[in-house]
Short mmCIF file of C-alpha atoms in Angstrom, two decimals:
data_model
loop_
_atom_site.label_atom_id
_atom_site.label_comp_id
_atom_site.label_asym_id
_atom_site.label_seq_id
_atom_site.Cartn_x
_atom_site.Cartn_y
_atom_site.Cartn_z
CA UNK A 1 -0.23 -54.36 119.84
CA UNK A 2 0.95 -50.78 120.89
CA UNK A 3 3.73 -49.70 123.92
CA UNK A 4 3.36 -46.83 126.00
CA UNK A 5 6.48 -45.62 127.93
CA UNK A 6 6.24 -43.80 131.09
CA UNK A 7 9.75 -42.10 132.31
CA UNK A 8 9.27 -42.19 136.30
CA UNK A 9 11.72 -40.11 138.65
CA UNK A 10 9.93 -40.03 142.11
CA UNK A 11 6.90 -40.22 140.69
CA UNK A 12 4.95 -42.03 143.44
CA UNK A 13 2.08 -39.25 144.11
CA UNK A 14 0.77 -39.55 140.74
CA UNK A 15 2.06 -42.82 139.23
CA UNK A 16 -0.67 -44.44 140.56
CA UNK A 17 -3.57 -42.11 138.89
CA UNK A 18 -1.55 -42.09 135.35
CA UNK A 19 -1.31 -45.77 135.22
CA UNK A 20 -4.92 -46.47 135.91
CA UNK A 21 -6.24 -44.07 133.08
CA UNK A 22 -3.66 -45.62 130.41
CA UNK A 23 -4.43 -49.07 131.31
CA UNK A 24 -8.50 -47.77 130.86
CA UNK A 25 -7.56 -46.13 127.51
CA UNK A 26 -4.64 -49.00 126.14
CA UNK A 27 -6.42 -52.19 127.30
CA UNK A 28 -4.37 -54.84 126.39
CA UNK A 29 -1.40 -52.60 125.30
CA UNK A 30 1.99 -52.63 126.61
CA UNK A 31 2.67 -50.15 129.26
CA UNK A 32 6.23 -49.72 130.56
CA UNK A 33 7.46 -47.72 133.25
CA UNK A 34 11.01 -47.14 133.76
CA UNK A 35 11.62 -45.83 137.24
CA UNK A 36 15.19 -44.78 138.33
CA UNK A 37 14.38 -42.84 141.31
CA UNK A 38 14.94 -43.37 145.29
CA UNK A 39 11.50 -42.93 146.54
CA UNK A 40 8.11 -45.76 146.59
CA UNK A 41 7.25 -45.48 142.73
CA UNK A 42 8.93 -49.00 141.73
CA UNK A 43 7.11 -50.63 144.79
CA UNK A 44 3.66 -48.89 143.95
CA UNK A 45 4.14 -50.10 140.03
CA UNK A 46 4.91 -53.76 140.87
CA UNK A 47 1.46 -53.94 143.13
CA UNK A 48 -0.77 -52.37 140.02
CA UNK A 49 1.49 -54.75 137.65
CA UNK A 50 -0.13 -57.65 139.57
CA UNK A 51 -3.52 -57.04 138.62
CA UNK A 52 -2.53 -55.71 135.38
CA UNK A 53 -0.43 -57.92 133.64
CA UNK A 54 0.30 -55.19 130.99
CA UNK A 55 1.97 -53.29 132.78
CA UNK A 56 5.86 -53.70 133.58
CA UNK A 57 8.27 -52.29 135.41
CA UNK A 58 12.14 -51.10 133.95
CA UNK A 59 13.97 -50.41 137.35
CA UNK A 60 17.86 -48.95 137.76
CA UNK A 61 19.24 -47.87 140.54
CA UNK A 62 21.58 -45.08 139.24
CA UNK A 63 19.70 -41.92 137.78
CA UNK A 64 19.14 -42.38 133.87
CA UNK A 65 17.55 -38.88 133.29
CA UNK A 66 14.35 -38.66 130.80
CA UNK A 67 16.68 -39.67 127.97
CA UNK A 68 18.51 -42.64 129.20
CA UNK A 69 14.57 -43.71 130.63
CA UNK A 70 12.90 -43.28 127.08
CA UNK A 71 15.66 -44.88 125.44
CA UNK A 72 15.71 -47.77 127.73
CA UNK A 73 11.88 -48.14 127.09
CA UNK A 74 12.17 -48.10 123.31
CA UNK A 75 14.75 -51.00 123.57
CA UNK A 76 12.01 -53.07 125.94
CA UNK A 77 9.00 -52.24 123.81
CA UNK A 78 7.11 -54.91 121.46
CA UNK A 79 4.49 -52.66 119.98
CA UNK A 80 4.28 -51.62 116.45
CA UNK A 81 3.69 -48.04 117.15
CA UNK A 82 5.48 -46.99 120.47
CA UNK A 83 4.66 -43.93 122.22
CA UNK A 84 6.33 -42.13 125.38
CA UNK A 85 4.56 -40.12 127.72
CA UNK A 86 4.78 -37.95 130.75
CA UNK A 87 3.85 -39.06 134.78
CA UNK A 88 2.28 -35.31 135.03
CA UNK A 89 -0.85 -35.99 132.89
CA UNK A 90 -0.36 -32.52 131.41
CA UNK A 91 -2.02 -34.25 128.25
CA UNK A 92 -4.41 -37.00 129.39
CA UNK A 93 -4.49 -40.84 128.55
CA UNK A 94 -7.86 -40.28 126.15
CA UNK A 95 -6.09 -37.67 124.28
CA UNK A 96 -2.63 -39.37 123.93
CA UNK A 97 -4.73 -42.62 122.41
CA UNK A 98 -6.05 -40.39 119.60
CA UNK A 99 -2.26 -40.15 118.45
CA UNK A 100 -1.98 -43.53 118.02
CA UNK A 101 -4.62 -43.49 115.34
CA UNK A 102 -2.59 -42.08 112.22
CA UNK A 103 -2.18 -42.82 108.70
CA UNK A 104 -0.02 -45.19 107.01
CA UNK A 105 1.99 -42.82 105.18
CA UNK A 106 3.12 -40.88 108.18
CA UNK A 107 6.00 -42.31 110.76
CA UNK A 108 5.32 -40.56 114.14
CA UNK A 109 2.94 -38.08 115.70
CA UNK A 110 3.77 -35.42 118.33
CA UNK A 111 1.75 -33.38 120.65
CA UNK A 112 2.17 -29.61 120.09
CA UNK A 113 0.96 -26.69 122.29
CA UNK A 114 1.44 -23.96 119.98
CA UNK A 115 -0.71 -24.69 116.75
CA UNK A 116 -4.08 -23.01 115.91
CA UNK A 117 -6.45 -25.75 117.32
CA UNK A 118 -4.34 -26.65 120.20
CA UNK A 119 -6.11 -25.67 123.77
CA UNK A 120 -4.47 -24.64 126.66
CA UNK A 121 -6.59 -25.21 129.98
CA UNK A 122 -3.84 -24.26 132.44
CA UNK A 123 -1.03 -22.25 131.44
CA UNK A 124 3.06 -22.53 132.18
CA UNK A 125 4.25 -19.58 134.15
CA UNK A 126 5.62 -16.72 132.11
CA UNK A 127 9.11 -17.39 132.75
CA UNK A 128 8.88 -21.10 131.22
CA UNK A 129 6.98 -20.15 128.22
CA UNK A 130 9.19 -17.40 127.44
CA UNK A 131 12.23 -19.88 127.75
CA UNK A 132 10.28 -22.28 125.86
CA UNK A 133 10.17 -20.06 122.50
CA UNK A 134 13.42 -19.27 122.96
CA UNK A 135 14.47 -22.60 123.00
CA UNK A 136 12.17 -23.97 120.19
CA UNK A 137 14.08 -20.71 118.05
CA UNK A 138 17.61 -22.31 118.65
CA UNK A 139 16.33 -25.57 117.71
CA UNK A 140 14.30 -24.12 114.55
CA UNK A 141 17.72 -22.50 113.30
CA UNK A 142 20.15 -25.46 114.83
CA UNK A 143 18.38 -28.19 113.60
CA UNK A 144 16.28 -27.47 110.46
CA UNK A 145 13.12 -28.86 112.60
CA UNK A 146 9.78 -27.46 111.01
CA UNK A 147 7.99 -28.05 114.24
CA UNK A 148 6.14 -25.41 116.90
CA UNK A 149 6.85 -27.38 119.61
CA UNK A 150 9.41 -30.34 120.41
CA UNK A 151 9.17 -30.75 124.12
CA UNK A 152 5.72 -31.55 124.82
CA UNK A 153 5.94 -34.48 126.33
CA UNK A 154 3.74 -36.76 124.18
CA UNK A 155 4.82 -38.46 120.92
CA UNK A 156 4.03 -41.72 119.09
CA UNK A 157 6.25 -43.29 116.38
CA UNK A 158 6.47 -46.38 114.27
CA UNK A 159 8.56 -49.75 115.55
CA UNK A 160 10.63 -49.36 112.60
CA UNK A 161 11.46 -46.02 112.49
CA UNK A 162 12.64 -46.16 116.59
CA UNK A 163 15.16 -49.45 115.43
CA UNK A 164 16.45 -47.97 112.64
CA UNK A 165 17.81 -44.41 115.34
CA UNK A 166 18.01 -46.34 118.41
CA UNK A 167 21.51 -47.12 118.70
CA UNK A 168 22.19 -43.70 117.89
CA UNK A 169 20.73 -42.12 120.43
CA UNK A 170 22.93 -40.76 122.97
CA UNK A 171 21.39 -37.56 125.00
CA UNK A 172 20.04 -38.15 128.60
CA UNK A 173 18.16 -35.33 129.68
CA UNK A 174 14.91 -33.62 128.37
CA UNK A 175 16.84 -32.49 124.98
CA UNK A 176 15.96 -36.25 124.16
CA UNK A 177 12.74 -34.80 122.13
CA UNK A 178 15.09 -32.88 119.94
CA UNK A 179 17.48 -35.49 118.90
CA UNK A 180 14.61 -38.44 118.46
CA UNK A 181 13.20 -35.75 115.87
CA UNK A 182 16.52 -34.57 114.29
CA UNK A 183 17.54 -38.44 113.77
CA UNK A 184 14.05 -39.07 112.26
CA UNK A 185 14.21 -36.23 109.99
CA UNK A 186 17.76 -36.94 108.89
CA UNK A 187 16.64 -40.18 107.97
CA UNK A 188 13.78 -39.63 106.01
CA UNK A 189 10.74 -39.94 108.30
CA UNK A 190 7.79 -37.98 108.32
CA UNK A 191 6.69 -36.95 111.51
CA UNK A 192 3.41 -34.14 111.93
CA UNK A 193 2.36 -32.01 115.13
CA UNK A 194 -1.13 -33.11 116.56
CA UNK A 195 -2.99 -30.10 118.23
CA UNK A 196 -3.20 -31.21 122.02
CA UNK A 197 -5.06 -30.49 124.57
CA UNK A 198 -2.89 -29.58 127.61
CA UNK A 199 -2.46 -28.17 131.14
CA UNK A 200 0.62 -27.17 133.16
CA UNK A 201 1.00 -29.43 136.28
CA UNK A 202 3.12 -28.70 139.07
CA UNK A 203 5.78 -30.76 140.25
CA UNK A 204 7.62 -31.17 137.14
CA UNK A 205 10.94 -32.37 137.27
CA UNK A 206 12.13 -29.96 134.75
CA UNK A 207 13.52 -26.79 135.75
CA UNK A 208 14.84 -23.84 134.10
CA UNK A 209 18.48 -24.40 135.73
CA UNK A 210 18.56 -27.05 133.34
CA UNK A 211 18.46 -25.41 130.18
CA UNK A 212 22.17 -24.87 129.88
CA UNK A 213 23.36 -28.52 130.10
CA UNK A 214 20.49 -29.07 127.39
CA UNK A 215 21.97 -26.44 125.00
CA UNK A 216 25.54 -27.74 125.92
CA UNK A 217 24.38 -31.39 125.10
CA UNK A 218 22.48 -30.27 122.04
CA UNK A 219 25.53 -28.39 120.26
CA UNK A 220 27.89 -31.37 121.23
CA UNK A 221 25.49 -33.90 119.57
CA UNK A 222 24.90 -31.65 116.42
CA UNK A 223 28.49 -30.52 115.82
CA UNK A 224 30.05 -34.08 116.99
#
């Protein structure tokens, strides 16, 4: 069995579609939705779980942030491989499924928009593309990570790799992707990038105003 984690902060407008698509591509697999918003997402997920008992819900009254939601999902997951994916379906469920099929000597796979064979169907706005490239340069220099894209919202790891670092994870925001990859690298795990088919989706919970807090959080973690 594998586990799929979906951070879901106020996702009532699209959580039904993503869960139906994931349920179709991952029959019998564990799907964990981490809710920490104030809209109707929790009720929608609970209704869907009646027909599909593989869908589980973790509900929190306080806002966790993407990082906090993923960490809680990690703690609840039982799968041999554990993946997480954004609720905006920038990465389709069928593409995400392919990421679980990696060789035994590999410890994880991360979706990448910047490989030669990646396909971008709908580009991000230019300001976000520039900010993303600058952030990636910052990450490569500060953390020594070799990846061309740390922030694409689809990643899969072996259970034992996640269990090895879970108690060290401390960032609560969108910077969690960097922390996970950095801690896995430091512990000797092998992570590869996967050329994804990707499209920009409106309604992202990330905005450029959060960049400063992400950088501050990463600097504190790096030099702690």
